[in-house]
Short mmCIF file of C-alpha atoms and ligand atoms in Angstrom, two decimals:
data_model
loop_
_atom_site.label_atom_id
_atom_site.label_comp_id
_atom_site.label_asym_id
_atom_site.label_seq_id
_atom_site.Cartn_x
_atom_site.Cartn_y
_atom_site.Cartn_z
CA MET Q 782 -0.09 -0.39 0.25
CA PHE Q 783 2.55 2.58 1.30
CA PRO Q 784 3.80 5.31 -0.24
CA PHE Q 785 1.10 5.76 -2.95
CA SER Q 786 2.20 7.21 -6.55
CA SER Q 787 -0.18 10.18 -5.84
CA ILE Q 788 -2.11 11.94 -2.77
CA LYS Q 789 -5.33 11.24 -5.22
CA GLU Q 790 -4.44 7.44 -4.71
CA TYR Q 791 -4.05 7.52 -0.60
CA GLN Q 792 -7.09 9.67 -0.31
CA GLU Q 793 -9.49 6.84 -2.10
CA ALA Q 794 -7.26 4.57 -0.39
CA LEU Q 795 -8.77 6.14 2.94
CA LEU Q 796 -12.21 7.15 1.17
CA SER Q 797 -12.58 3.12 0.63
CA ALA Q 798 -11.43 2.50 4.37
CA LYS Q 799 -8.28 0.13 2.90
CA VAL Q 800 -6.12 2.05 4.88
CA THR Q 801 -6.42 4.76 7.51
CA CYS Q 802 -4.22 7.80 8.36
CA VAL Q 803 -3.60 6.61 11.63
CA ASP Q 804 -1.86 3.48 9.37
CA ALA Q 805 -0.37 6.70 7.27
CA VAL Q 806 1.79 8.10 10.18
CA ALA Q 807 2.52 5.05 11.65
CA TYR Q 808 4.18 3.80 8.34
CA TYR Q 809 6.13 7.22 8.10
CA ALA Q 810 7.21 6.92 11.59
CA ALA Q 811 8.75 3.78 10.87
CA ALA Q 812 9.96 4.74 7.76
CA ILE Q 813 11.71 7.99 9.35
CA GLU Q 814 13.05 5.60 11.99
CA ARG Q 815 14.36 3.24 9.79
CA LYS Q 816 15.95 5.88 7.65
CA GLN Q 817 17.18 8.28 10.90
CA HIS Q 818 21.13 7.87 9.40
CA LEU Q 819 20.05 10.21 6.89
CA ASN Q 820 19.49 12.75 8.97
CA ALA Q 821 16.91 14.64 6.86
CA TYR Q 822 14.40 14.76 10.19
CA LEU Q 823 15.25 17.91 13.04
CA GLU Q 824 12.26 16.44 15.37
CA VAL Q 825 8.92 14.22 13.84
CA TYR Q 826 6.03 14.79 15.51
CA VAL Q 827 4.45 11.77 16.05
CA ALA Q 828 2.35 12.15 18.82
CA ASP Q 829 0.59 15.61 17.30
CA ALA Q 830 0.00 14.12 14.15
CA MET Q 831 -1.19 10.75 15.39
CA ALA Q 832 -3.76 12.75 17.27
CA GLN Q 833 -4.62 14.70 13.94
CA ALA Q 834 -4.66 11.19 11.63
CA ALA Q 835 -7.70 9.90 14.77
CA LEU Q 836 -10.01 13.32 13.86
CA ILE Q 837 -9.46 13.55 10.66
CA ASP Q 838 -9.71 9.04 10.23
CA THR Q 839 -13.04 10.19 12.60
CA LYS Q 840 -14.31 12.48 10.00
CA ILE Q 841 -13.57 10.17 7.20
CA ALA Q 842 -15.82 7.28 9.26
CA GLN Q 843 -18.68 9.72 9.76
CA LYS Q 844 -18.99 11.17 5.99
CA GLN Q 845 -18.11 14.38 7.27
CA PRO Q 846 -16.87 17.70 4.87
CA LEU Q 847 -12.77 17.26 4.18
CA GLY Q 848 -10.31 19.02 3.31
CA LYS Q 849 -8.71 19.47 0.54
CA LEU Q 850 -5.06 17.56 2.03
CA PHE Q 851 -6.92 15.08 4.34
CA GLY Q 852 -4.92 12.59 6.03
CA VAL Q 853 -1.46 13.40 3.62
CA ILE Q 854 1.48 13.39 5.43
CA VAL Q 855 3.86 16.73 5.26
CA GLY Q 856 6.59 17.68 6.46
CA LEU Q 857 8.07 21.74 7.34
CA LYS Q 858 11.49 22.79 5.94
CA ASP Q 859 12.58 24.21 9.98
CA VAL Q 860 12.09 27.82 8.40
CA ILE Q 861 8.96 27.80 8.59
CA CYS Q 862 6.23 28.64 11.77
CA TYR Q 863 4.56 25.44 13.47
CA LYS Q 864 2.65 27.07 16.50
CA ASN Q 865 3.87 25.25 20.10
CA HIS Q 866 6.81 23.75 18.15
CA VAL Q 867 10.47 24.43 18.15
CA VAL Q 868 11.48 26.03 14.49
CA SER Q 869 15.41 26.18 14.94
CA ALA Q 870 16.59 27.06 11.29
CA ALA Q 871 18.91 24.49 11.71
CA SER Q 872 21.10 27.43 13.56
CA LYS Q 873 22.30 27.24 17.66
CA ILE Q 874 20.61 30.83 17.83
CA LEU Q 875 17.44 29.75 17.33
CA ASP Q 876 18.14 25.65 19.38
CA ARG Q 877 15.01 25.18 21.06
CA PHE Q 878 12.93 28.67 20.12
CA THR Q 879 8.91 27.56 19.98
CA SER Q 880 6.79 28.97 17.87
CA ILE Q 881 3.89 30.93 19.42
CA TYR Q 882 1.77 31.18 15.50
CA ASN Q 883 1.45 29.27 13.12
CA ALA Q 884 3.03 30.02 9.38
CA THR Q 885 -0.30 31.43 6.56
CA ALA Q 886 0.84 28.36 4.28
CA VAL Q 887 1.01 26.01 7.87
CA GLU Q 888 -2.54 26.88 9.43
CA LYS Q 889 -4.12 26.20 5.60
CA LEU Q 890 -2.78 23.13 5.24
CA LEU Q 891 -4.05 22.29 8.63
CA THR Q 892 -7.47 24.34 7.76
CA GLU Q 893 -7.93 20.91 5.04
CA ASP Q 894 -6.84 18.16 6.82
CA ALA Q 895 -3.42 17.91 6.73
CA ILE Q 896 -0.83 16.25 9.56
CA ILE Q 897 2.35 17.18 10.33
CA ILE Q 898 5.02 15.06 10.89
CA GLY Q 899 7.82 17.15 11.52
CA ARG Q 900 10.46 19.71 10.99
CA HIS Q 901 13.11 18.83 8.05
CA ASN Q 902 16.91 19.47 8.16
CA CYS Q 903 18.55 22.64 6.19
CA ASP Q 904 21.13 24.61 5.89
CA GLU Q 905 21.27 27.24 8.59
CA PHE Q 906 19.33 30.16 7.76
CA ALA Q 907 19.03 28.66 4.71
CA MET Q 908 21.92 29.25 3.55
CA GLY Q 909 23.54 27.37 1.09
CA SER Q 910 23.51 24.45 -1.78
CA SER Q 911 23.92 21.05 0.06
CA ASN Q 912 23.36 21.52 3.48
CA GLU Q 913 26.36 21.00 4.48
CA ASN Q 914 26.06 24.45 6.68
CA SER Q 915 22.91 23.07 9.30
CA ALA Q 916 23.97 22.71 12.91
CA PHE Q 917 22.45 19.76 13.35
CA GLY Q 918 25.23 18.11 10.77
CA ALA Q 919 24.60 17.23 6.90
CA VAL Q 920 21.50 15.40 5.38
CA LYS Q 921 22.98 12.17 3.12
CA ASN Q 922 21.45 12.08 -0.44
CA ALA Q 923 18.98 8.55 -0.48
CA LEU Q 924 20.09 7.43 -3.36
CA ASP Q 925 23.77 7.68 -2.69
CA GLU Q 926 24.54 8.55 0.58
CA THR Q 927 27.70 9.54 0.18
CA LYS Q 928 26.68 11.89 -1.85
CA VAL Q 929 24.76 15.80 -0.43
CA PRO Q 930 21.14 16.15 -0.84
CA GLY Q 931 21.26 20.03 -2.62
CA GLY Q 932 20.58 22.36 -0.28
CA SER Q 933 19.07 24.40 1.45
CA SER Q 934 15.75 22.36 1.54
CA GLY Q 935 17.99 19.17 1.76
CA GLY Q 936 16.45 17.62 4.80
CA SER Q 937 12.81 18.13 2.86
CA ALA Q 938 14.13 17.24 -0.53
CA VAL Q 939 14.98 14.05 0.98
CA ALA Q 940 11.77 13.33 2.79
CA VAL Q 941 9.90 13.18 -0.14
CA GLN Q 942 12.97 11.23 -2.24
CA ALA Q 943 13.51 8.27 0.79
CA HIS Q 944 9.15 8.60 1.06
CA LEU Q 945 9.67 9.56 4.92
CA CYS Q 946 6.44 12.29 3.97
CA MET Q 947 4.42 12.69 1.45
CA VAL Q 948 4.28 16.29 0.29
CA ALA Q 949 6.72 18.75 1.80
CA LEU Q 950 7.20 22.55 2.49
CA GLY Q 951 10.48 24.63 1.40
CA SER Q 952 12.02 27.46 1.34
CA ASP Q 953 13.32 28.91 -2.46
CA THR Q 954 15.48 32.71 -2.18
CA GLY Q 955 18.13 31.81 -4.61
CA GLY Q 956 17.28 27.98 -6.07
CA SER Q 957 16.42 26.06 -2.16
CA VAL Q 958 13.36 24.43 -3.83
CA ARG Q 959 14.33 23.92 -6.89
CA GLN Q 960 17.98 23.06 -6.44
CA PRO Q 961 17.69 19.97 -3.94
CA ALA Q 962 14.59 18.49 -5.85
CA ASP Q 963 17.10 18.03 -8.94
CA PHE Q 964 19.77 16.29 -6.58
CA CYS Q 965 17.59 14.28 -5.38
CA GLY Q 966 14.64 13.02 -8.28
CA VAL Q 967 11.61 14.79 -7.19
CA VAL Q 968 9.85 17.77 -8.21
CA GLY Q 969 10.59 20.91 -6.73
CA LEU Q 970 8.21 24.40 -7.18
CA LYS Q 971 8.99 28.18 -6.58
CA PRO Q 972 5.37 29.80 -6.82
CA THR Q 973 5.80 33.36 -8.21
CA TYR Q 974 6.99 36.09 -5.63
CA GLY Q 975 4.17 37.04 -3.15
CA ARG Q 976 2.07 34.05 -4.49
CA ILE Q 977 2.28 32.04 -1.25
CA SER Q 978 2.37 34.86 2.14
CA ARG Q 979 5.63 34.46 3.91
CA TYR Q 980 4.11 35.42 7.19
CA GLY Q 981 5.78 32.56 9.91
CA LEU Q 982 8.43 31.61 7.38
CA ILE Q 983 11.78 32.70 8.97
CA ALA Q 984 13.84 35.67 6.53
CA TYR Q 985 16.51 35.44 4.77
CA ALA Q 986 16.36 38.27 2.14
CA SER Q 987 12.30 39.23 2.36
CA SER Q 988 12.23 40.16 -1.85
CA PHE Q 989 13.68 36.90 -2.94
CA ASP Q 990 12.22 34.75 -0.18
CA GLN Q 991 9.66 32.16 -1.49
CA ILE Q 992 7.53 29.23 0.06
CA GLY Q 993 7.99 26.32 -2.21
CA ILE Q 994 6.92 22.63 -2.81
CA PHE Q 995 8.40 19.30 -2.79
CA ALA Q 996 6.76 16.82 -4.00
CA ASN Q 997 6.69 13.42 -5.90
CA ASN Q 998 4.70 14.61 -9.42
CA VAL Q 999 3.15 17.57 -10.72
CA THR Q 1000 -0.18 17.24 -9.48
CA ASP Q 1001 0.59 16.92 -6.13
CA ALA Q 1002 2.44 20.43 -6.20
CA ALA Q 1003 -0.65 21.74 -7.46
CA LEU Q 1004 -2.78 20.53 -5.09
CA VAL Q 1005 -0.67 22.08 -2.08
CA LEU Q 1006 -0.47 24.84 -4.01
CA GLU Q 1007 -3.65 25.93 -4.69
CA VAL Q 1008 -4.34 25.21 -0.66
CA ILE Q 1009 -1.65 27.54 0.66
CA ALA Q 1010 -1.38 30.49 -1.92
CA GLY Q 1011 -3.32 33.30 -2.23
CA ALA Q 1012 -4.55 36.62 0.10
CA ASP Q 1013 -3.03 36.74 3.01
CA ASN Q 1014 -3.31 40.41 5.85
CA PHE Q 1015 -0.05 39.42 7.54
CA ASP Q 1016 2.28 40.17 4.46
CA SER Q 1017 1.83 43.16 2.44
CA THR Q 1018 3.55 41.34 -0.37
CA VAL Q 1019 1.49 38.78 -0.88
CA SER Q 1020 -1.10 39.04 -4.24
CA THR Q 1021 -4.70 39.27 -4.15
CA LYS Q 1022 -4.96 37.31 -7.34
CA GLU Q 1023 -7.76 35.06 -6.93
CA VAL Q 1024 -6.39 31.31 -6.52
CA PRO Q 1025 -7.14 28.90 -9.32
CA SER Q 1026 -7.88 25.11 -9.14
CA TYR Q 1027 -4.39 24.36 -9.97
CA SER Q 1028 -4.37 20.54 -9.41
CA THR Q 1029 -7.48 19.97 -11.67
CA LEU Q 1030 -6.12 22.53 -14.29
CA LEU Q 1031 -2.90 20.67 -15.68
CA ALA Q 1032 -4.52 18.66 -18.85
CA THR Q 1033 -3.80 20.08 -22.16
CA ASN Q 1034 -3.04 19.53 -25.16
CA LYS Q 1035 -2.03 22.91 -26.17
CA LYS Q 1036 1.60 23.21 -28.18
CA PHE Q 1037 4.15 25.59 -26.12
CA LYS Q 1038 6.44 28.17 -26.90
CA PHE Q 1039 10.16 27.59 -25.02
CA ALA Q 1040 13.13 30.03 -25.39
CA TYR Q 1041 16.08 28.49 -23.89
CA PHE Q 1042 19.48 30.79 -22.75
CA LYS Q 1043 22.17 29.52 -25.57
CA GLU Q 1044 24.54 31.23 -23.22
CA ALA Q 1045 23.22 28.13 -20.62
CA LEU Q 1046 23.69 25.70 -22.49
CA ASP Q 1047 26.75 26.48 -23.91
CA HIS Q 1048 28.37 27.61 -20.45
CA ASN Q 1049 31.72 26.08 -19.63
CA GLY Q 1050 30.65 24.97 -15.88
CA LEU Q 1051 27.64 22.82 -17.53
CA ASP Q 1052 28.42 18.98 -17.39
CA THR Q 1053 28.76 18.51 -20.43
CA GLU Q 1054 26.42 14.85 -20.63
CA ILE Q 1055 23.38 17.43 -18.97
CA ALA Q 1056 23.98 20.01 -22.02
CA ALA Q 1057 23.53 17.22 -24.89
CA THR Q 1058 20.89 15.67 -22.85
CA ILE Q 1059 18.86 18.99 -22.85
CA LYS Q 1060 19.65 19.52 -26.22
CA LYS Q 1061 18.47 16.48 -27.11
CA HIS Q 1062 15.29 16.89 -25.34
CA ILE Q 1063 14.84 20.37 -26.98
CA ALA Q 1064 14.29 18.65 -30.39
CA HIS Q 1065 12.18 15.93 -28.74
CA LEU Q 1066 9.60 18.48 -27.70
CA GLN Q 1067 10.27 20.49 -31.43
CA ALA Q 1068 9.47 17.11 -32.94
CA GLN Q 1069 5.76 17.29 -30.90
CA GLY Q 1070 5.17 20.30 -31.97
CA HIS Q 1071 6.57 22.24 -30.02
CA THR Q 1072 8.44 25.65 -30.50
CA VAL Q 1073 11.84 26.01 -28.64
CA GLU Q 1074 13.91 28.53 -30.06
CA PRO Q 1075 17.28 29.69 -28.91
CA ILE Q 1076 17.55 33.28 -27.22
CA ASN Q 1077 20.90 35.29 -25.77
CA PHE Q 1078 21.07 36.11 -22.91
CA ASP Q 1079 24.34 37.70 -22.21
CA MET Q 1080 24.14 38.72 -18.41
CA LEU Q 1081 24.03 34.93 -16.89
CA ASN Q 1082 27.52 35.97 -15.66
CA TYR Q 1083 25.86 38.61 -13.12
CA VAL Q 1084 22.96 37.12 -12.01
CA VAL Q 1085 25.37 35.00 -9.53
CA PRO Q 1086 27.44 38.47 -8.20
CA THR Q 1087 23.29 40.44 -7.79
CA TYR Q 1088 22.22 37.92 -5.99
CA TYR Q 1089 24.81 37.31 -3.29
CA ILE Q 1090 24.64 41.41 -3.37
CA LEU Q 1091 21.37 41.94 -2.76
CA THR Q 1092 20.55 38.43 -0.62
CA THR Q 1093 22.84 39.32 2.51
CA ALA Q 1094 22.33 42.97 2.43
CA GLU Q 1095 19.12 42.07 2.57
CA ALA Q 1096 19.94 38.88 5.12
CA SER Q 1097 22.74 41.58 7.48
CA SER Q 1098 19.24 43.55 7.89
CA ASN Q 1099 17.09 40.34 8.37
CA LEU Q 1100 19.71 39.09 11.14
CA SER Q 1101 20.10 41.42 12.73
CA ARG Q 1102 17.13 40.45 15.26
CA PHE Q 1103 19.34 37.93 16.62
CA ASP Q 1104 21.02 39.85 19.29
CA GLY Q 1105 20.81 36.85 22.07
CA VAL Q 1106 18.09 39.19 23.92
CA LYS Q 1107 14.73 39.09 21.71
CA PHE Q 1108 15.09 35.14 20.77
CA GLY Q 1109 16.60 31.71 21.60
CA TYR Q 1110 20.48 31.47 22.51
CA ARG Q 1111 22.57 33.30 24.36
CA ALA Q 1112 26.12 33.32 25.87
CA PRO Q 1113 27.58 32.64 28.92
CA LEU Q 1114 28.77 35.80 30.05
CA LYS Q 1115 31.07 36.98 32.80
CA PRO Q 1116 30.08 40.08 35.09
CA SER Q 1117 32.04 42.37 33.48
CA ASP Q 1118 30.33 42.30 29.63
CA ASP Q 1119 28.63 45.10 28.42
CA LEU Q 1120 25.96 44.96 26.06
CA THR Q 1121 27.81 45.14 23.09
CA GLU Q 1122 30.17 42.05 24.67
CA LEU Q 1123 26.11 39.56 24.60
CA TYR Q 1124 26.01 41.00 21.26
CA LYS Q 1125 29.11 39.61 20.19
CA LYS Q 1126 29.81 36.24 22.21
CA THR Q 1127 25.86 35.54 21.24
CA ARG Q 1128 26.60 36.02 17.26
CA SER Q 1129 29.62 34.34 16.88
CA GLU Q 1130 28.66 31.49 19.59
CA GLY Q 1131 25.26 30.81 17.81
CA PHE Q 1132 25.64 31.90 14.29
CA GLY Q 1133 27.55 29.08 12.11
CA LYS Q 1134 30.27 29.98 9.17
CA GLU Q 1135 28.21 30.89 6.53
CA VAL Q 1136 25.45 32.89 8.44
CA GLN Q 1137 28.83 34.91 10.07
CA ARG Q 1138 30.16 35.71 6.20
CA ARG Q 1139 27.48 36.70 4.43
CA ILE Q 1140 26.11 38.69 7.67
CA LEU Q 1141 29.57 40.46 6.91
CA LEU Q 1142 29.25 40.70 3.12
CA GLY Q 1143 25.42 42.33 3.45
CA THR Q 1144 26.82 44.79 6.61
CA PHE Q 1145 29.92 45.08 3.87
CA VAL Q 1146 28.15 46.27 0.23
CA LEU Q 1147 25.72 48.56 2.49
CA SER Q 1148 27.85 50.37 4.36
CA SER Q 1149 28.75 54.23 2.94
CA GLY Q 1150 31.18 54.83 0.27
CA TYR Q 1151 30.64 50.73 -0.89
CA PHE Q 1152 26.66 51.46 -1.02
CA ASP Q 1153 26.78 52.64 -4.73
CA ALA Q 1154 29.09 50.47 -6.02
CA TYR Q 1155 27.51 46.99 -4.74
CA PHE Q 1156 24.03 47.79 -3.58
CA THR Q 1157 23.06 50.06 -6.36
CA LYS Q 1158 24.99 48.90 -8.43
CA ALA Q 1159 22.93 45.16 -8.23
CA GLN Q 1160 19.57 46.85 -8.37
CA GLN Q 1161 20.14 48.41 -11.96
CA VAL Q 1162 21.42 44.65 -12.86
CA ARG Q 1163 18.16 43.65 -10.98
CA ARG Q 1164 15.64 46.11 -12.88
CA LEU Q 1165 17.90 44.92 -16.67
CA LEU Q 1166 16.81 41.69 -15.50
CA CYS Q 1167 13.23 41.94 -15.21
CA ASN Q 1168 13.06 44.40 -18.55
CA THR Q 1169 14.63 41.36 -20.29
CA THR Q 1170 12.12 38.86 -18.56
CA THR Q 1171 9.14 41.28 -19.56
CA ASP Q 1172 10.67 41.64 -23.08
CA ILE Q 1173 11.10 37.50 -23.45
CA PHE Q 1174 7.45 36.96 -22.00
CA ALA Q 1175 5.96 38.99 -24.57
CA GLN Q 1176 7.53 36.11 -27.02
CA TYR Q 1177 7.25 32.85 -25.34
CA ASP Q 1178 5.33 31.12 -22.99
CA GLY Q 1179 8.39 29.33 -20.79
CA ILE Q 1180 11.84 28.84 -20.97
CA ILE Q 1181 13.74 26.32 -20.84
CA LEU Q 1182 16.95 25.45 -18.39
CA PRO Q 1183 18.98 23.03 -16.51
CA THR Q 1184 18.20 23.62 -13.05
CA VAL Q 1185 22.59 22.97 -11.85
CA PRO Q 1186 25.23 22.43 -13.41
CA THR Q 1187 25.86 19.66 -12.49
CA THR Q 1188 24.55 16.28 -10.67
CA ALA Q 1189 24.48 16.10 -6.74
CA PHE Q 1190 28.18 16.42 -5.62
CA THR Q 1191 29.88 14.34 -2.79
CA ILE Q 1192 29.55 15.93 0.84
CA GLY Q 1193 32.78 17.64 1.52
CA GLU Q 1194 34.27 17.85 -1.92
CA LYS Q 1195 32.69 21.45 -2.25
CA SER Q 1196 33.10 23.38 1.71
CA ASP Q 1197 36.48 24.94 1.09
CA ASN Q 1198 34.82 26.17 -2.36
CA GLN Q 1199 33.04 28.73 -1.63
CA ILE Q 1200 32.99 30.45 -5.39
CA GLU Q 1201 32.06 26.51 -6.99
CA MET Q 1202 29.51 26.64 -4.40
CA PHE Q 1203 27.70 29.76 -5.17
CA LEU Q 1204 28.41 28.84 -9.00
CA ALA Q 1205 26.11 25.94 -8.28
CA ASP Q 1206 22.98 28.40 -8.18
CA ILE Q 1207 23.68 29.87 -11.44
CA TYR Q 1208 20.30 28.80 -13.55
CA THR Q 1209 18.27 29.18 -10.15
CA VAL Q 1210 18.82 33.04 -8.84
CA PHE Q 1211 16.97 34.35 -12.30
CA ALA Q 1212 13.45 33.37 -11.12
CA ASN Q 1213 13.85 34.85 -7.66
CA LEU Q 1214 15.55 38.10 -8.58
CA VAL Q 1215 12.36 38.71 -11.48
CA GLY Q 1216 9.95 36.74 -8.86
CA ILE Q 1217 8.76 34.93 -11.88
CA PRO Q 1218 7.57 30.62 -10.86
CA ALA Q 1219 10.16 27.96 -11.73
CA ILE Q 1220 9.90 23.93 -11.58
CA SER Q 1221 12.61 21.54 -11.25
CA ILE Q 1222 10.99 18.18 -12.86
CA PRO Q 1223 12.63 15.42 -12.26
CA LEU Q 1224 13.36 13.69 -15.85
CA PHE Q 1225 16.76 12.28 -16.83
CA LYS Q 1226 19.53 9.86 -15.15
CA HIS Q 1227 23.00 10.39 -15.70
CA SER Q 1228 25.60 7.92 -16.58
CA ASN Q 1229 27.27 8.50 -12.77
CA GLY Q 1230 23.79 7.41 -11.88
CA MET Q 1231 22.82 10.40 -10.21
CA PRO Q 1232 19.20 11.79 -10.96
CA PHE Q 1233 19.19 15.38 -12.88
CA GLY Q 1234 16.10 17.70 -13.40
CA LEU Q 1235 14.90 19.90 -16.47
CA GLN Q 1236 13.99 23.63 -15.29
CA LEU Q 1237 11.05 25.61 -16.30
CA MET Q 1238 9.73 29.19 -15.88
CA ALA Q 1239 7.13 31.21 -16.41
CA ASN Q 1240 5.75 34.91 -16.35
CA HIS Q 1241 4.29 35.92 -13.06
CA PHE Q 1242 1.43 34.22 -11.94
CA GLU Q 1243 1.43 31.85 -14.78
CA GLU Q 1244 0.85 29.45 -12.69
CA VAL Q 1245 -1.41 27.07 -14.34
CA ALA Q 1246 1.08 27.54 -17.66
CA LEU Q 1247 3.67 26.34 -15.96
CA GLN Q 1248 2.31 23.56 -14.64
CA GLN Q 1249 0.66 22.58 -17.83
CA MET Q 1250 4.70 22.24 -19.70
CA ALA Q 1251 5.87 20.20 -16.76
CA ALA Q 1252 2.97 17.67 -17.08
CA THR Q 1253 3.19 17.43 -20.37
CA MET Q 1254 6.79 16.47 -19.56
CA LEU Q 1255 6.46 14.37 -16.89
CA PRO Q 1256 3.10 13.24 -16.84
CA SER Q 1257 1.67 11.77 -13.18
N1 LIG Y 1443 22.07 28.35 -2.17
C1 LIG Y 1443 21.31 29.69 -2.51
C2 LIG Y 1443 21.85 30.28 -1.09
O1 LIG Y 1443 23.41 29.71 -0.62
C3 LIG Y 1443 20.31 29.44 -2.83
C4 LIG Y 1443 19.95 29.52 -1.23
C5 LIG Y 1443 18.38 30.10 -0.74
O2 LIG Y 1443 17.27 29.27 -2.10
N2 LIG Y 1443 17.96 29.83 0.33
O3 LIG Y 1443 21.47 31.46 -1.22
#
């Protein structure tokens, strides 16, 4: 029975009393226990999940109205607040900090009768591409345990990959859902900036952050999206646009018009087998009647620096609240220590190396004297990228890109090479810089045995088209 191949199939089994939600929680709790060494979960809420499961089983038995996600076992990246549960951003500085409210996305999941099974390991404050920056240890890729799962939502990707939950919520500031989805062979969706409320998502870079979804197929991702998207009084950046019922709008015979970036497929950092496979896939799409055309994108080499200047600037401001006074960890002090010492010691001990590096870099690019050279310049590049995006979508429905230049690398392989680690984001950060939706779908397998995905992007709020394109290539 478990794991079911889709939410629909599972819910049909629940309705015909072949399984119960309590069975589901028992199955997933046991699976998580068996795969503990992958380090995907920081905490499992067996008792809470069992209680919720029993409630939903009663509703089913009594034929009461059910929410869209009834019985669905969901995991949360450890940056999403779940009331009365710890949320730590995989950081020592928030160790054992308990959330006093639900993120809007979580509230919506619960309203639709989902069951939250636990919180997932990730890179500290969602900063990283390999999940090696967690204060609670690296996560292992279930397909090859010597390999990273990607990051920063590595635990969530592995949880879906290894069937330790049915779907997971992550966050994607520069690729943190799509990149681990690519490395783990699952679907990873980052919606349009403003599609899902960020209320209750611990901020990394507020003008980039977006909650994203991991699933085993496009329909499951679409179903979760239609539940958690939509207006919210607690987030002024979220759109009031109506939320389509995405999961019912996937089927189409439409022939799409795709663009791909010549510079992206010819990039010298791109694995040659990945490049060749995607080119073959493009030819296949053309043979099916879709239009796929190369376009020039001469700004490719600027997207990573622009992303890192702007996100570190925003992070330096967002993370200033973790000072040893308001939240979580406080360093032990000597009686002679003053307030400045409290800040310094707490932040030096509480934040890991990568987070400290980014706070320092962000503070630097915002400092007077350097502000115009770095921050303003990067904002100007961001504006140019937005203009280019408008031009592209005036002519095309979608953009095709690789998700990541390589397949999952070995744990430890890149930890000393920050530049190489940053370049892993070259194909994903564009969507966050301009705010468009993007999805990574697990289409391919490399001769080295690891999976890799194809990335699709669509215009702002065109998630229906995006998911239709994805479903055309990866039928559920
Ligand atoms: N790898 C990127 C970074 O390190 C993406 C992070 C994210 O999307 N949260 O910033």
